[in-house]
Amino acid sequence: MTDLVDLAPRNSTPLDLAAIRTVDARSRHAALIQEIADIRYRDVIPEDVLPWLLRHWGLEDAAAFMDDHQRLYEEGKHWQAVRGRLEAFQIVFEWLALNGEHERGTHGDVRYGLFQLGMDDEPERATLLNLIGLADLSKGASSILGRVYGGYDIRPVRLDMMRLDGAMFDDWSGVYLEGIEPKLSFGRLHGGEIDFGAHTSGGTDGLVSGTARFEEGFVLDRSQLDGAVLEPSVVAIQAALSGETIDLGNAVWMPWSSARWGQSWNFEPFIIYGGPDGTSG
């Protein structure tokens, strides 16, 4: 390393040279400067230097959502290079020890930029907040994290591909919590498989019935919403035959699960009125 005084003009006076030597910190601290340059190549970065190196590489935002800063320094530069791609989310899942997947938005939808993160299990709240923070740093500029789910995932109804009893009319399942932007949809399975001890007694009981229905609207268990034509001024008569076979069996007791209910509840009497075709249900 060249001393600063060696770069002084030839016509410099002794006073000029003395002043240059006074302010030349590079010569006095040459060993320390070289140590600072070499410290980033160590296997373990000192804790008092690590925050400055994270800031030097632009990783200070990610450091707020990750406890292991040593690992962040080692792997964060590659994570930065793949931000906006699926590989960035896989790195985030590994950092947080989560088993999850990135689900793209449907191409052609109005809000195609929305994406979701699916988990196998419900993470702890602190881990969930870290996941959301790192996901926001990993996504593309035009993408928005709309939902995080795991254990409970009900999709919105699609008239061209989904049964009405397996979907929601309004939106994806989940709730919004204060201070957390994406929707959260998590659930736990209580109890397990139970052997009721039932066995068939043999024999069947057949039932065939015919019904004439007078319909002036949609009936959710029969009508096809995307294929039916509603004409209120016309009364349509539909003759239908249904058959059902019932296996006879012994009555068994219904045991309760050993899991505790999340909240107390009361059973109130209710009335089931006849449906639009005159049947109960």
XYZ file of N, CA and C in Angstrom:
843
model
N 0.847 -1.186 0.000
C 0.000 0.000 0.000
C 0.885 1.239 0.000
N 0.639 2.145 -0.897
C 1.436 3.357 -1.057
C 1.115 4.344 0.056
N 2.196 4.927 0.641
C 1.983 5.951 1.655
C 1.509 7.229 0.997
N 0.695 7.967 1.727
C 0.147 9.200 1.169
C 1.234 10.233 0.919
N 2.284 10.244 1.727
C 3.345 11.229 1.566
C 4.109 11.015 0.266
N 4.128 9.779 -0.238
C 4.823 9.507 -1.493
C 4.096 10.107 -2.687
N 2.852 10.494 -2.510
C 2.081 11.088 -3.594
C 2.128 12.609 -3.569
N 2.869 13.164 -2.629
C 2.952 14.628 -2.526
C 3.776 15.202 -3.676
N 3.476 16.414 -4.098
C 4.258 17.050 -5.178
C 5.719 17.242 -4.773
N 6.600 17.367 -5.759
C 8.029 17.500 -5.462
C 8.358 18.810 -4.780
N 7.580 19.815 -5.064
C 7.880 21.115 -4.473
C 7.233 21.298 -3.107
N 6.800 20.198 -2.465
C 6.195 20.308 -1.143
C 7.243 20.716 -0.118
N 6.853 21.581 0.775
C 7.750 22.053 1.828
C 7.791 21.029 2.948
N 8.796 21.110 3.820
C 8.825 20.204 4.980
C 7.560 20.288 5.828
N 6.972 21.487 5.909
C 5.730 21.623 6.663
C 4.591 20.862 5.981
N 4.562 20.941 4.638
C 3.531 20.198 3.902
C 3.678 18.694 4.118
N 4.910 18.209 4.059
C 5.130 16.773 4.230
C 4.774 16.325 5.647
N 5.075 17.159 6.634
C 4.734 16.819 8.017
C 3.219 16.771 8.208
N 2.509 17.701 7.575
C 1.045 17.708 7.685
C 0.440 16.476 7.012
N 1.038 16.077 5.872
C 0.528 14.894 5.172
C 0.728 13.649 6.020
N 1.919 13.542 6.668
C 2.157 12.375 7.519
C 1.211 12.363 8.727
N 0.813 13.543 9.168
C -0.083 13.625 10.326
C -1.479 13.087 10.003
N -1.982 13.401 8.818
C -3.349 12.994 8.458
C -3.388 11.643 7.743
N -2.235 11.048 7.485
C -2.197 9.769 6.767
C -2.473 8.626 7.745
N -3.776 8.331 7.954
C -4.149 7.243 8.864
C -3.927 5.878 8.226
N -3.875 5.815 6.914
C -3.711 4.525 6.242
C -2.372 3.893 6.576
N -1.343 4.705 6.687
C -0.022 4.151 6.988
C 0.058 3.669 8.428
N -0.554 4.437 9.350
C -0.479 4.066 10.762
C -1.339 2.841 11.075
N -2.459 2.681 10.361
C -3.393 1.590 10.652
C -3.460 0.590 9.494
N -2.329 0.374 8.826
C -2.323 -0.528 7.669
C -2.733 -1.947 8.062
N -2.242 -2.436 9.193
C -2.573 -3.804 9.613
C -4.062 -3.930 9.948
N -4.623 -2.903 10.606
C -6.039 -2.942 10.961
C -6.922 -2.883 9.719
N -6.515 -2.069 8.752
C -7.293 -1.968 7.516
C -7.304 -3.298 6.776
N -6.166 -3.970 6.729
C -6.108 -5.266 6.063
C -6.950 -6.299 6.808
N -6.982 -6.215 8.141
C -7.803 -7.141 8.925
C -9.288 -6.922 8.648
N -9.680 -5.656 8.485
C -11.076 -5.359 8.161
C -11.431 -5.921 6.789
N -10.505 -5.840 5.847
C -10.764 -6.357 4.507
C -10.851 -7.881 4.491
N -10.103 -8.540 5.375
C -10.066 -10.005 5.375
C -11.114 -10.640 6.281
N -11.768 -9.850 7.130
C -12.659 -10.431 8.134
C -13.881 -11.091 7.503
N -14.284 -10.621 6.342
C -15.483 -11.179 5.704
C -15.251 -12.578 5.149
N -13.988 -13.014 5.087
C -13.688 -14.346 4.567
C -13.532 -15.385 5.684
N -13.745 -15.001 6.921
C -13.642 -15.949 8.019
C -14.841 -16.897 8.016
N -14.648 -18.056 8.643
C -15.752 -19.012 8.760
C -16.841 -18.494 9.689
N -16.446 -17.829 10.754
C -17.394 -17.243 11.705
C -17.081 -15.761 11.828
N -18.061 -14.935 11.515
C -17.881 -13.491 11.574
C -18.106 -13.024 13.007
N -17.234 -12.170 13.563
C -17.462 -11.642 14.916
C -18.808 -10.926 15.013
N -19.461 -11.076 16.166
C -20.798 -10.528 16.340
C -20.821 -9.011 16.247
N -19.731 -8.343 16.649
C -19.727 -6.885 16.595
C -19.508 -6.356 15.181
N -19.041 -7.203 14.281
C -18.810 -6.786 12.894
C -19.944 -7.243 11.982
N -20.629 -8.322 12.359
C -21.648 -8.927 11.503
C -22.744 -7.954 11.071
N -23.307 -7.114 11.956
C -24.350 -6.183 11.491
C -23.878 -5.239 10.396
N -22.609 -4.843 10.447
C -22.099 -3.931 9.419
C -21.944 -4.643 8.079
N -21.530 -5.913 8.117
C -21.422 -6.655 6.863
C -22.802 -6.939 6.272
N -23.803 -7.222 7.116
C -25.161 -7.414 6.606
C -25.673 -6.144 5.941
N -25.362 -5.010 6.548
C -25.784 -3.751 5.937
C -25.018 -3.491 4.647
N -23.747 -3.871 4.615
C -22.947 -3.674 3.404
C -23.533 -4.443 2.222
N -24.065 -5.642 2.466
C -24.643 -6.466 1.407
C -26.142 -6.250 1.238
N -26.717 -5.289 1.947
C -28.142 -4.995 1.786
C -29.052 -6.029 2.410
N -28.605 -6.692 3.473
C -29.390 -7.746 4.117
C -29.974 -7.310 5.457
N -29.903 -6.011 5.766
C -30.389 -5.576 7.075
C -31.900 -5.738 7.218
N -32.667 -5.619 6.117
C -34.118 -5.813 6.202
C -34.461 -7.268 6.507
N -33.764 -8.198 5.864
C -34.017 -9.618 6.127
C -33.567 -10.018 7.523
N -32.561 -9.327 8.072
C -32.067 -9.666 9.409
C -33.123 -9.447 10.477
N -34.090 -8.555 10.211
C -35.154 -8.308 11.187
C -36.094 -9.500 11.327
N -36.100 -10.415 10.355
C -37.018 -11.560 10.372
C -36.290 -12.895 10.500
N -35.007 -12.868 10.817
C -34.236 -14.105 10.921
C -33.272 -13.986 12.088
N -33.281 -14.966 12.984
C -32.443 -14.919 14.179
C -30.999 -15.312 13.885
N -30.786 -16.250 12.980
C -29.441 -16.743 12.682
C -28.794 -15.821 11.654
N -28.106 -14.786 12.138
C -27.488 -13.821 11.230
C -26.250 -14.388 10.547
N -25.577 -15.338 11.185
C -24.428 -15.969 10.533
C -24.872 -16.697 9.270
N -25.956 -17.445 9.363
C -26.462 -18.162 8.188
C -26.979 -17.180 7.142
N -27.607 -16.115 7.604
C -28.101 -15.111 6.665
C -26.953 -14.502 5.873
N -25.815 -14.252 6.534
C -24.673 -13.684 5.823
C -24.106 -14.683 4.815
N -24.096 -15.969 5.163
C -23.530 -16.976 4.269
C -24.427 -17.236 3.058
N -25.751 -17.291 3.274
C -26.666 -17.680 2.201
C -27.484 -16.521 1.651
N -27.412 -15.379 2.305
C -28.260 -14.263 1.899
C -27.905 -13.669 0.550
N -26.630 -13.730 0.175
C -26.239 -13.146 -1.119
C -26.832 -13.945 -2.281
N -26.894 -15.259 -2.132
C -27.548 -16.064 -3.173
C -29.057 -15.834 -3.162
N -29.632 -15.695 -1.968
C -31.076 -15.409 -1.871
C -31.403 -14.092 -2.569
N -30.534 -13.104 -2.406
C -30.766 -11.829 -3.092
C -30.771 -12.003 -4.607
N -29.894 -12.874 -5.102
C -29.779 -13.049 -6.551
C -31.003 -13.723 -7.157
N -31.762 -14.496 -6.359
C -32.915 -15.234 -6.902
C -34.240 -14.665 -6.404
N -34.231 -13.495 -5.806
C -35.483 -12.880 -5.353
C -36.413 -12.665 -6.541
N -37.705 -12.920 -6.296
C -38.683 -12.852 -7.368
C -38.906 -14.177 -8.062
N -38.158 -15.211 -7.680
C -38.316 -16.545 -8.254
C -38.697 -17.531 -7.160
N -39.174 -18.714 -7.563
C -39.619 -19.712 -6.597
C -38.483 -20.177 -5.694
N -37.263 -20.165 -6.186
C -36.132 -20.618 -5.381
C -35.956 -19.763 -4.136
N -36.285 -18.478 -4.226
C -36.161 -17.599 -3.062
C -37.082 -18.045 -1.934
N -38.291 -18.504 -2.269
C -39.222 -18.964 -1.238
C -38.770 -20.291 -0.639
N -38.166 -21.164 -1.436
C -37.647 -22.409 -0.895
C -36.525 -22.137 0.103
N -35.701 -21.139 -0.167
C -34.646 -20.760 0.774
C -35.253 -20.247 2.069
N -36.306 -19.441 1.964
C -36.978 -18.908 3.157
C -37.570 -20.037 3.992
N -38.206 -21.021 3.344
C -38.761 -22.158 4.082
C -37.663 -22.908 4.839
N -36.500 -23.066 4.223
C -35.393 -23.753 4.888
C -34.866 -22.924 6.053
N -34.785 -21.617 5.890
C -34.320 -20.759 6.985
C -35.210 -20.887 8.214
N -36.515 -20.950 8.003
C -37.469 -20.989 9.113
C -37.862 -22.406 9.510
N -37.232 -23.426 8.894
C -37.520 -24.842 9.199
C -39.000 -25.149 9.003
N -39.555 -24.716 7.871
C -40.956 -24.948 7.546
C -41.056 -25.810 6.295
N -42.116 -26.589 6.228
C -42.408 -27.384 5.038
C -43.603 -26.739 4.351
N -43.345 -26.003 3.295
C -44.420 -25.276 2.635
C -44.204 -25.200 1.142
N -45.116 -24.523 0.483
C -45.044 -24.368 -0.958
C -45.585 -23.006 -1.358
N -45.109 -22.539 -2.483
C -45.563 -21.278 -3.067
C -46.605 -21.588 -4.128
N -47.764 -20.958 -4.029
C -48.863 -21.199 -4.964
C -49.118 -19.927 -5.768
N -48.869 -20.006 -7.055
C -49.055 -18.850 -7.923
C -50.528 -18.503 -8.072
N -50.800 -17.250 -8.431
C -52.146 -16.856 -8.794
C -52.534 -17.438 -10.144
N -53.827 -17.570 -10.377
C -54.323 -18.149 -11.624
C -54.183 -17.149 -12.757
N -53.537 -17.575 -13.832
C -53.350 -16.692 -14.979
C -54.701 -16.350 -15.606
N -54.916 -15.086 -15.848
C -56.162 -14.636 -16.437
C -57.148 -14.084 -15.436
N -56.930 -14.337 -14.128
C -57.810 -13.773 -13.117
C -57.613 -12.267 -13.022
N -58.606 -11.608 -12.431
C -58.514 -10.155 -12.280
C -57.328 -9.794 -11.392
N -57.117 -10.569 -10.339
C -56.009 -10.314 -9.417
C -55.000 -11.456 -9.526
N -54.446 -11.607 -10.706
C -53.526 -12.713 -10.960
C -52.222 -12.566 -10.185
N -51.914 -11.362 -9.696
C -50.663 -11.146 -8.973
C -50.679 -11.657 -7.547
N -51.854 -12.050 -7.034
C -51.939 -12.593 -5.680
C -51.361 -14.006 -5.637
N -50.525 -14.278 -4.660
C -50.020 -15.632 -4.475
C -50.243 -16.050 -3.024
N -50.147 -17.364 -2.780
C -50.412 -17.915 -1.461
C -49.245 -18.790 -1.020
N -49.134 -18.974 0.283
C -48.152 -19.874 0.863
C -48.898 -20.942 1.650
N -48.671 -22.208 1.301
C -49.330 -23.320 1.970
C -48.376 -24.024 2.916
N -48.832 -24.279 4.152
C -48.033 -24.946 5.173
C -48.639 -26.313 5.493
N -47.776 -27.237 5.913
C -48.272 -28.524 6.390
C -48.921 -28.385 7.760
N -48.344 -27.553 8.611
C -48.849 -27.359 9.967
C -48.928 -25.870 10.261
N -49.641 -25.561 11.332
C -49.744 -24.167 11.767
C -48.455 -23.761 12.474
N -47.732 -22.749 11.981
C -46.497 -22.325 12.644
C -46.789 -21.472 13.871
N -45.774 -21.283 14.697
C -45.902 -20.355 15.812
C -46.097 -18.936 15.281
N -46.686 -18.093 16.118
C -47.000 -16.738 15.661
C -45.740 -15.976 15.251
N -44.662 -16.095 16.053
C -43.425 -15.399 15.707
C -42.862 -15.907 14.382
N -42.900 -17.227 14.179
C -42.427 -17.791 12.915
C -43.300 -17.342 11.757
N -44.604 -17.254 11.985
C -45.520 -16.802 10.939
C -45.217 -15.366 10.528
N -44.958 -14.493 11.494
C -44.626 -13.102 11.177
C -43.305 -13.017 10.416
N -42.325 -13.849 10.797
C -41.058 -13.866 10.068
C -41.254 -14.371 8.643
N -42.124 -15.366 8.476
C -42.404 -15.892 7.136
C -43.029 -14.816 6.254
N -43.987 -14.080 6.792
C -44.640 -13.030 6.012
C -43.639 -11.945 5.641
N -42.774 -11.568 6.597
C -41.782 -10.540 6.311
C -40.788 -10.958 5.248
N -40.265 -12.183 5.336
C -39.311 -12.661 4.334
C -39.983 -12.907 2.990
N -41.265 -13.313 3.008
C -41.983 -13.514 1.743
C -42.169 -12.194 1.008
N -42.446 -11.120 1.742
C -42.583 -9.811 1.105
C -41.267 -9.354 0.481
N -40.145 -9.752 1.080
C -38.842 -9.402 0.515
C -38.448 -10.321 -0.633
N -39.068 -11.504 -0.722
C -38.704 -12.483 -1.748
C -39.556 -12.388 -2.999
N -40.700 -11.767 -2.929
C -41.642 -11.753 -4.045
C -41.197 -10.798 -5.138
N -41.824 -10.964 -6.312
C -41.593 -10.045 -7.403
C -42.268 -8.705 -7.161
N -41.905 -7.720 -7.958
C -42.427 -6.372 -7.748
C -43.931 -6.295 -7.954
N -44.498 -7.116 -8.840
C -45.928 -7.059 -9.147
C -46.748 -8.083 -8.374
N -46.137 -8.819 -7.458
C -46.835 -9.868 -6.716
C -47.227 -9.377 -5.330
N -48.308 -9.958 -4.790
C -48.813 -9.611 -3.465
C -49.128 -10.907 -2.729
N -48.628 -11.030 -1.504
C -48.962 -12.185 -0.672
C -50.373 -11.993 -0.141
N -51.315 -12.801 -0.643
C -52.705 -12.625 -0.274
C -53.187 -13.541 0.828
N -52.514 -14.703 1.030
C -53.069 -15.677 1.985
C -52.000 -16.676 2.394
N -52.038 -17.074 3.667
C -51.194 -18.141 4.194
C -52.126 -19.155 4.845
N -52.013 -20.429 4.479
C -52.950 -21.425 4.985
C -52.212 -22.699 5.381
N -52.893 -23.508 6.177
C -52.348 -24.794 6.584
C -53.325 -25.525 7.480
N -53.748 -26.715 7.093
C -54.676 -27.490 7.895
C -56.134 -27.202 7.615
N -56.452 -26.013 7.120
C -57.837 -25.666 6.783
C -57.794 -24.787 5.542
N -58.261 -25.332 4.435
C -58.156 -24.631 3.153
C -59.414 -24.891 2.342
N -60.331 -23.930 2.318
C -61.555 -24.018 1.532
C -61.468 -22.987 0.424
N -61.667 -23.425 -0.810
C -61.503 -22.567 -1.966
C -62.823 -21.912 -2.362
N -62.773 -20.784 -3.065
C -64.004 -20.151 -3.545
C -64.646 -20.970 -4.651
N -65.946 -20.824 -4.801
C -66.687 -21.615 -5.769
C -66.333 -21.187 -7.186
N -66.199 -22.178 -8.054
C -66.015 -21.955 -9.489
C -67.112 -22.729 -10.192
N -68.037 -22.021 -10.847
C -69.209 -22.672 -11.418
C -68.865 -23.676 -12.509
N -67.715 -23.536 -13.124
C -67.381 -24.429 -14.229
C -66.587 -25.653 -13.790
N -66.279 -25.776 -12.484
C -65.412 -26.892 -12.112
C -65.606 -27.393 -10.683
N -66.525 -26.863 -9.897
C -66.543 -27.207 -8.487
C -67.958 -27.434 -7.983
N -68.111 -28.372 -7.035
C -69.397 -28.616 -6.397
C -69.669 -27.523 -5.367
N -70.949 -27.155 -5.239
C -71.297 -26.074 -4.330
C -71.082 -26.452 -2.875
N -71.209 -27.728 -2.528
C -71.063 -28.107 -1.130
C -69.609 -28.302 -0.729
N -68.665 -28.039 -1.616
C -67.257 -28.161 -1.272
C -66.501 -26.869 -1.456
N -67.200 -25.738 -1.446
C -66.542 -24.466 -1.702
C -67.272 -23.357 -0.959
N -66.698 -22.156 -1.013
C -67.289 -20.979 -0.398
C -67.732 -20.019 -1.486
N -68.861 -19.340 -1.249
C -69.373 -18.415 -2.250
C -68.567 -17.116 -2.300
N -68.156 -16.602 -1.135
C -67.645 -15.240 -1.100
C -66.149 -15.136 -1.362
N -65.349 -16.008 -0.743
C -63.907 -15.815 -0.824
C -63.212 -17.070 -0.313
N -61.880 -17.005 -0.292
C -61.102 -18.085 0.297
C -61.350 -18.122 1.803
N -61.203 -19.291 2.407
C -61.360 -19.398 3.853
C -60.231 -18.648 4.554
N -60.528 -18.157 5.746
C -59.516 -17.463 6.526
C -60.038 -16.191 7.150
N -59.190 -15.588 7.975
C -59.525 -14.350 8.667
C -58.346 -13.397 8.563
N -58.629 -12.125 8.821
C -57.592 -11.100 8.880
C -57.367 -10.719 10.338
N -56.128 -10.772 10.786
C -55.780 -10.365 12.133
C -55.161 -8.979 12.106
N -55.359 -8.250 13.190
C -54.850 -6.882 13.260
C -53.325 -6.873 13.173
N -52.814 -6.050 12.296
C -51.377 -5.933 12.121
C -50.777 -6.929 11.159
N -51.572 -7.862 10.619
C -51.084 -8.859 9.665
C -51.865 -8.680 8.373
N -51.173 -8.405 7.291
C -51.855 -8.052 6.046
C -52.485 -9.245 5.331
N -51.778 -10.361 5.076
C -52.436 -11.449 4.330
C -53.483 -12.162 5.169
N -54.408 -12.826 4.500
C -55.433 -13.627 5.175
C -54.800 -14.911 5.705
N -55.248 -15.350 6.889
C -54.709 -16.538 7.537
C -55.805 -17.583 7.666
N -55.504 -18.811 7.262
C -56.481 -19.901 7.330
C -55.778 -21.149 7.838
N -55.908 -21.414 9.149
C -55.258 -22.564 9.761
C -56.283 -23.374 10.541
N -56.050 -24.657 10.666
C -56.943 -25.530 11.418
C -56.184 -26.705 11.999
N -56.762 -27.279 13.041
C -56.176 -28.459 13.686
C -57.188 -29.594 13.680
N -56.714 -30.808 13.551
C -57.559 -31.993 13.585
C -57.537 -32.566 14.990
N -58.711 -32.608 15.644
C -58.828 -33.174 16.984
C -59.408 -34.585 16.893
N -58.962 -35.433 17.775
C -59.472 -36.797 17.792
C -58.745 -37.667 16.788
N -59.339 -38.776 16.482
C -58.729 -39.711 15.556
C -59.734 -40.746 15.111
N -59.236 -41.816 14.541
C -60.106 -42.874 14.038
C -60.729 -43.654 15.192
N -62.037 -43.890 15.108
C -62.782 -44.573 16.169
C -63.465 -45.806 15.587
N -63.336 -46.929 16.280
C -64.020 -48.153 15.885
C -65.355 -48.213 16.621
N -66.458 -48.033 15.899
C -67.772 -48.023 16.517
C -68.272 -49.436 16.846
N -67.653 -50.455 16.331
C -68.085 -51.811 16.611
C -69.361 -52.212 15.900
N -69.713 -51.526 14.815
C -70.946 -51.849 14.088
C -70.674 -52.933 13.051
N -71.687 -53.755 12.798
C -71.578 -54.759 11.747
C -72.961 -54.937 11.126
N -72.966 -55.280 9.863
C -74.230 -55.428 9.147
C -74.947 -56.697 9.572
N -76.286 -56.619 9.578
C -77.104 -57.778 9.943
C -77.546 -58.568 8.724
N -77.279 -58.060 7.534
C -77.688 -58.747 6.321
C -79.032 -58.260 5.834
N -79.228 -58.360 4.532
C -80.499 -57.938 3.957
C -80.457 -56.477 3.549
N -81.278 -56.128 2.600
C -81.366 -54.752 2.130
C -82.816 -54.324 2.099
N -83.015 -53.042 2.090
C -84.357 -52.471 2.044
C -84.381 -51.478 0.893
N -85.071 -51.789 -0.180
C -85.093 -50.940 -1.362
C -86.232 -49.941 -1.309
N -85.988 -48.761 -1.895
C -86.996 -47.709 -1.908
C -86.957 -47.019 -3.255
N -88.082 -46.944 -3.931
C -88.197 -46.229 -5.201
C -89.359 -45.264 -5.080
N -89.139 -44.011 -5.428
C -90.196 -43.003 -5.307
C -90.201 -42.134 -6.549
N -91.341 -41.583 -6.838
C -91.474 -40.659 -7.956
C -92.043 -39.342 -7.467
N -91.486 -38.231 -7.948
C -91.901 -36.908 -7.479
C -92.097 -35.983 -8.670
N -93.177 -35.242 -8.654
C -93.396 -34.182 -9.647
C -93.083 -32.855 -8.986
N -92.070 -32.154 -9.484
C -91.612 -30.927 -8.846
C -92.053 -29.716 -9.672
N -92.506 -28.709 -8.987
C -92.877 -27.446 -9.619
C -91.839 -26.408 -9.199
N -90.963 -26.062 -10.107
C -89.832 -25.206 -9.764
C -89.936 -23.871 -10.479
N -89.672 -22.814 -9.723
C -89.597 -21.471 -10.289
C -88.268 -20.803 -9.946
N -87.312 -21.543 -9.470
C -86.017 -20.973 -9.107
C -84.965 -22.055 -9.052
N -83.818 -21.696 -8.580
C -82.710 -22.630 -8.467
C -82.865 -23.481 -7.218
N -82.551 -24.751 -7.330
C -82.505 -25.666 -6.198
C -81.067 -26.167 -6.109
N -80.369 -25.855 -5.007
C -78.929 -26.052 -4.954
C -78.516 -27.507 -5.091
N -79.356 -28.448 -4.670
C -78.933 -29.848 -4.753
C -79.258 -30.483 -6.095
N -79.884 -29.744 -7.023
C -80.219 -30.321 -8.327
C -79.852 -29.408 -9.491
N -80.059 -28.113 -9.330
C -79.888 -27.206 -10.461
C -78.416 -26.972 -10.766
N -78.120 -26.696 -12.020
C -76.795 -26.302 -12.467
C -76.840 -24.806 -12.738
N -76.161 -24.040 -11.876
C -76.290 -22.584 -11.955
C -75.759 -22.027 -13.266
N -74.714 -22.637 -13.787
C -74.151 -22.101 -15.018
C -74.794 -22.689 -16.265
N -75.736 -23.632 -16.105
C -76.369 -24.225 -17.277
C -77.869 -24.110 -17.282
N -78.463 -23.640 -16.185
C -79.919 -23.545 -16.092
C -80.400 -22.171 -16.540
N -81.600 -22.134 -17.083
C -82.225 -20.884 -17.512
C -83.410 -20.625 -16.601
N -83.399 -19.502 -15.909
C -84.452 -19.164 -14.964
C -85.535 -18.358 -15.672
N -86.736 -18.913 -15.739
C -87.878 -18.232 -16.349
C -89.020 -18.229 -15.336
N -89.112 -17.200 -14.503
C -90.118 -17.182 -13.427
C -91.552 -17.251 -13.929
N -91.818 -16.837 -15.165
C -93.195 -16.830 -15.650
C -93.667 -18.204 -16.114
N -92.785 -19.164 -16.182
C -93.130 -20.499 -16.661
C -92.961 -21.486 -15.516
N -93.965 -22.326 -15.302
C -93.897 -23.361 -14.279
C -93.400 -24.644 -14.927
N -92.279 -25.134 -14.491
C -91.697 -26.350 -15.058
C -92.047 -27.533 -14.181
N -92.527 -28.598 -14.795
C -92.867 -29.822 -14.078
C -91.807 -30.862 -14.403
N -91.163 -31.342 -13.380
C -90.088 -32.314 -13.564
C -90.471 -33.605 -12.864
N -90.523 -34.680 -13.595
C -90.793 -35.995 -13.019
C -89.470 -36.680 -12.749
N -89.261 -37.080 -11.512
C -87.978 -37.668 -11.141
C -88.209 -38.963 -10.400
N -87.368 -39.935 -10.651
C -87.371 -41.202 -9.936
C -86.042 -41.348 -9.210
N -86.091 -41.723 -7.957
C -84.869 -41.911 -7.190
C -84.910 -43.270 -6.524
N -83.791 -43.918 -6.451
C -83.687 -45.218 -5.807
C -82.625 -45.193 -4.734
N -82.835 -45.917 -3.657
C -81.892 -45.925 -2.543
C -81.879 -47.310 -1.917
N -80.712 -47.811 -1.624
C -80.553 -49.102 -0.960
C -79.927 -48.877 0.404
N -80.554 -49.382 1.456
C -80.102 -49.167 2.823
C -79.653 -50.499 3.403
N -78.414 -50.558 3.887
C -77.921 -51.745 4.584
C -78.358 -51.686 6.040
N -78.932 -52.779 6.526
C -79.372 -52.834 7.916
C -78.173 -53.066 8.826
N -78.159 -52.412 9.960
C -77.052 -52.560 10.890
C -77.518 -52.404 12.313
N -76.654 -52.738 13.259
C -76.976 -52.616 14.672
C -76.708 -51.195 15.146
N -77.521 -50.711 16.071
C -77.313 -49.389 16.652
C -76.080 -49.413 17.551
N -75.269 -48.366 17.474
C -74.069 -48.258 18.302
C -74.052 -46.885 18.948
N -73.347 -46.783 20.070
C -73.208 -45.502 20.737
C -72.180 -44.647 20.004
N -72.390 -43.342 20.022
C -71.466 -42.405 19.382
C -70.558 -41.803 20.452
N -69.309 -42.233 20.550
C -68.417 -41.680 21.583
C -67.906 -40.297 21.182
N -67.653 -39.461 22.164
C -67.083 -38.135 21.915
C -65.577 -38.241 21.797
N -64.990 -37.303 21.087
C -63.537 -37.249 20.988
C -62.952 -36.814 22.326
N -61.714 -37.236 22.580
C -61.059 -36.878 23.836
C -60.559 -35.446 23.858
N -60.567 -34.747 22.713
C -60.074 -33.369 22.658
C -61.078 -32.424 23.303
N -60.567 -31.357 23.915
C -61.418 -30.362 24.553
C -61.960 -29.399 23.504
N -63.213 -28.976 23.697
C -63.799 -27.992 22.790
C -63.157 -26.630 23.039
N -62.975 -25.885 21.970
C -62.370 -24.568 22.103
C -63.242 -23.577 22.845
N -64.569 -23.748 22.832
C -65.466 -22.842 23.528
C -66.740 -23.597 23.893
N -67.444 -23.073 24.890
C -68.695 -23.693 25.302
C -69.796 -23.354 24.318
N -70.814 -24.206 24.245
C -71.899 -23.972 23.307
C -73.176 -24.556 23.878
N -74.293 -24.056 23.398
C -75.610 -24.508 23.822
C -76.387 -24.992 22.612
N -77.176 -26.042 22.812
C -78.014 -26.573 21.744
C -79.410 -25.985 21.887
N -79.877 -25.279 20.867
C -81.197 -24.669 20.884
C -82.110 -25.423 19.920
N -83.399 -25.589 20.271
C -84.336 -26.238 19.338
C -84.442 -25.456 18.034
N -84.618 -26.146 16.945
C -84.741 -25.490 15.658
C -85.796 -26.217 14.840
N -86.275 -25.546 13.798
C -87.311 -26.079 12.921
C -86.770 -26.094 11.506
N -86.963 -27.189 10.793
C -86.590 -27.290 9.389
C -87.859 -27.140 8.564
N -87.921 -26.089 7.785
C -89.092 -25.844 6.956
C -88.958 -26.602 5.634
N -90.086 -26.782 4.957
C -90.072 -27.474 3.684
C -89.304 -26.715 2.628
N -88.650 -27.476 1.740
C -87.896 -26.858 0.666
C -88.810 -26.343 -0.426
N -88.242 -25.774 -1.482
C -89.055 -25.207 -2.551
C -89.881 -26.243 -3.297
N -89.519 -27.521 -3.199
C -90.283 -28.555 -3.888
C -91.243 -29.281 -2.950
N -91.419 -28.763 -1.729
C -92.374 -29.342 -0.801
C -91.809 -30.381 0.125
N -90.536 -30.739 -0.019
C -89.939 -31.739 0.857
C -89.253 -31.053 2.020
N -89.022 -31.790 3.087
C -88.310 -31.239 4.240
C -86.819 -31.283 3.959
N -86.086 -30.279 4.362
C -84.645 -30.260 4.177
C -84.185 -28.905 3.728
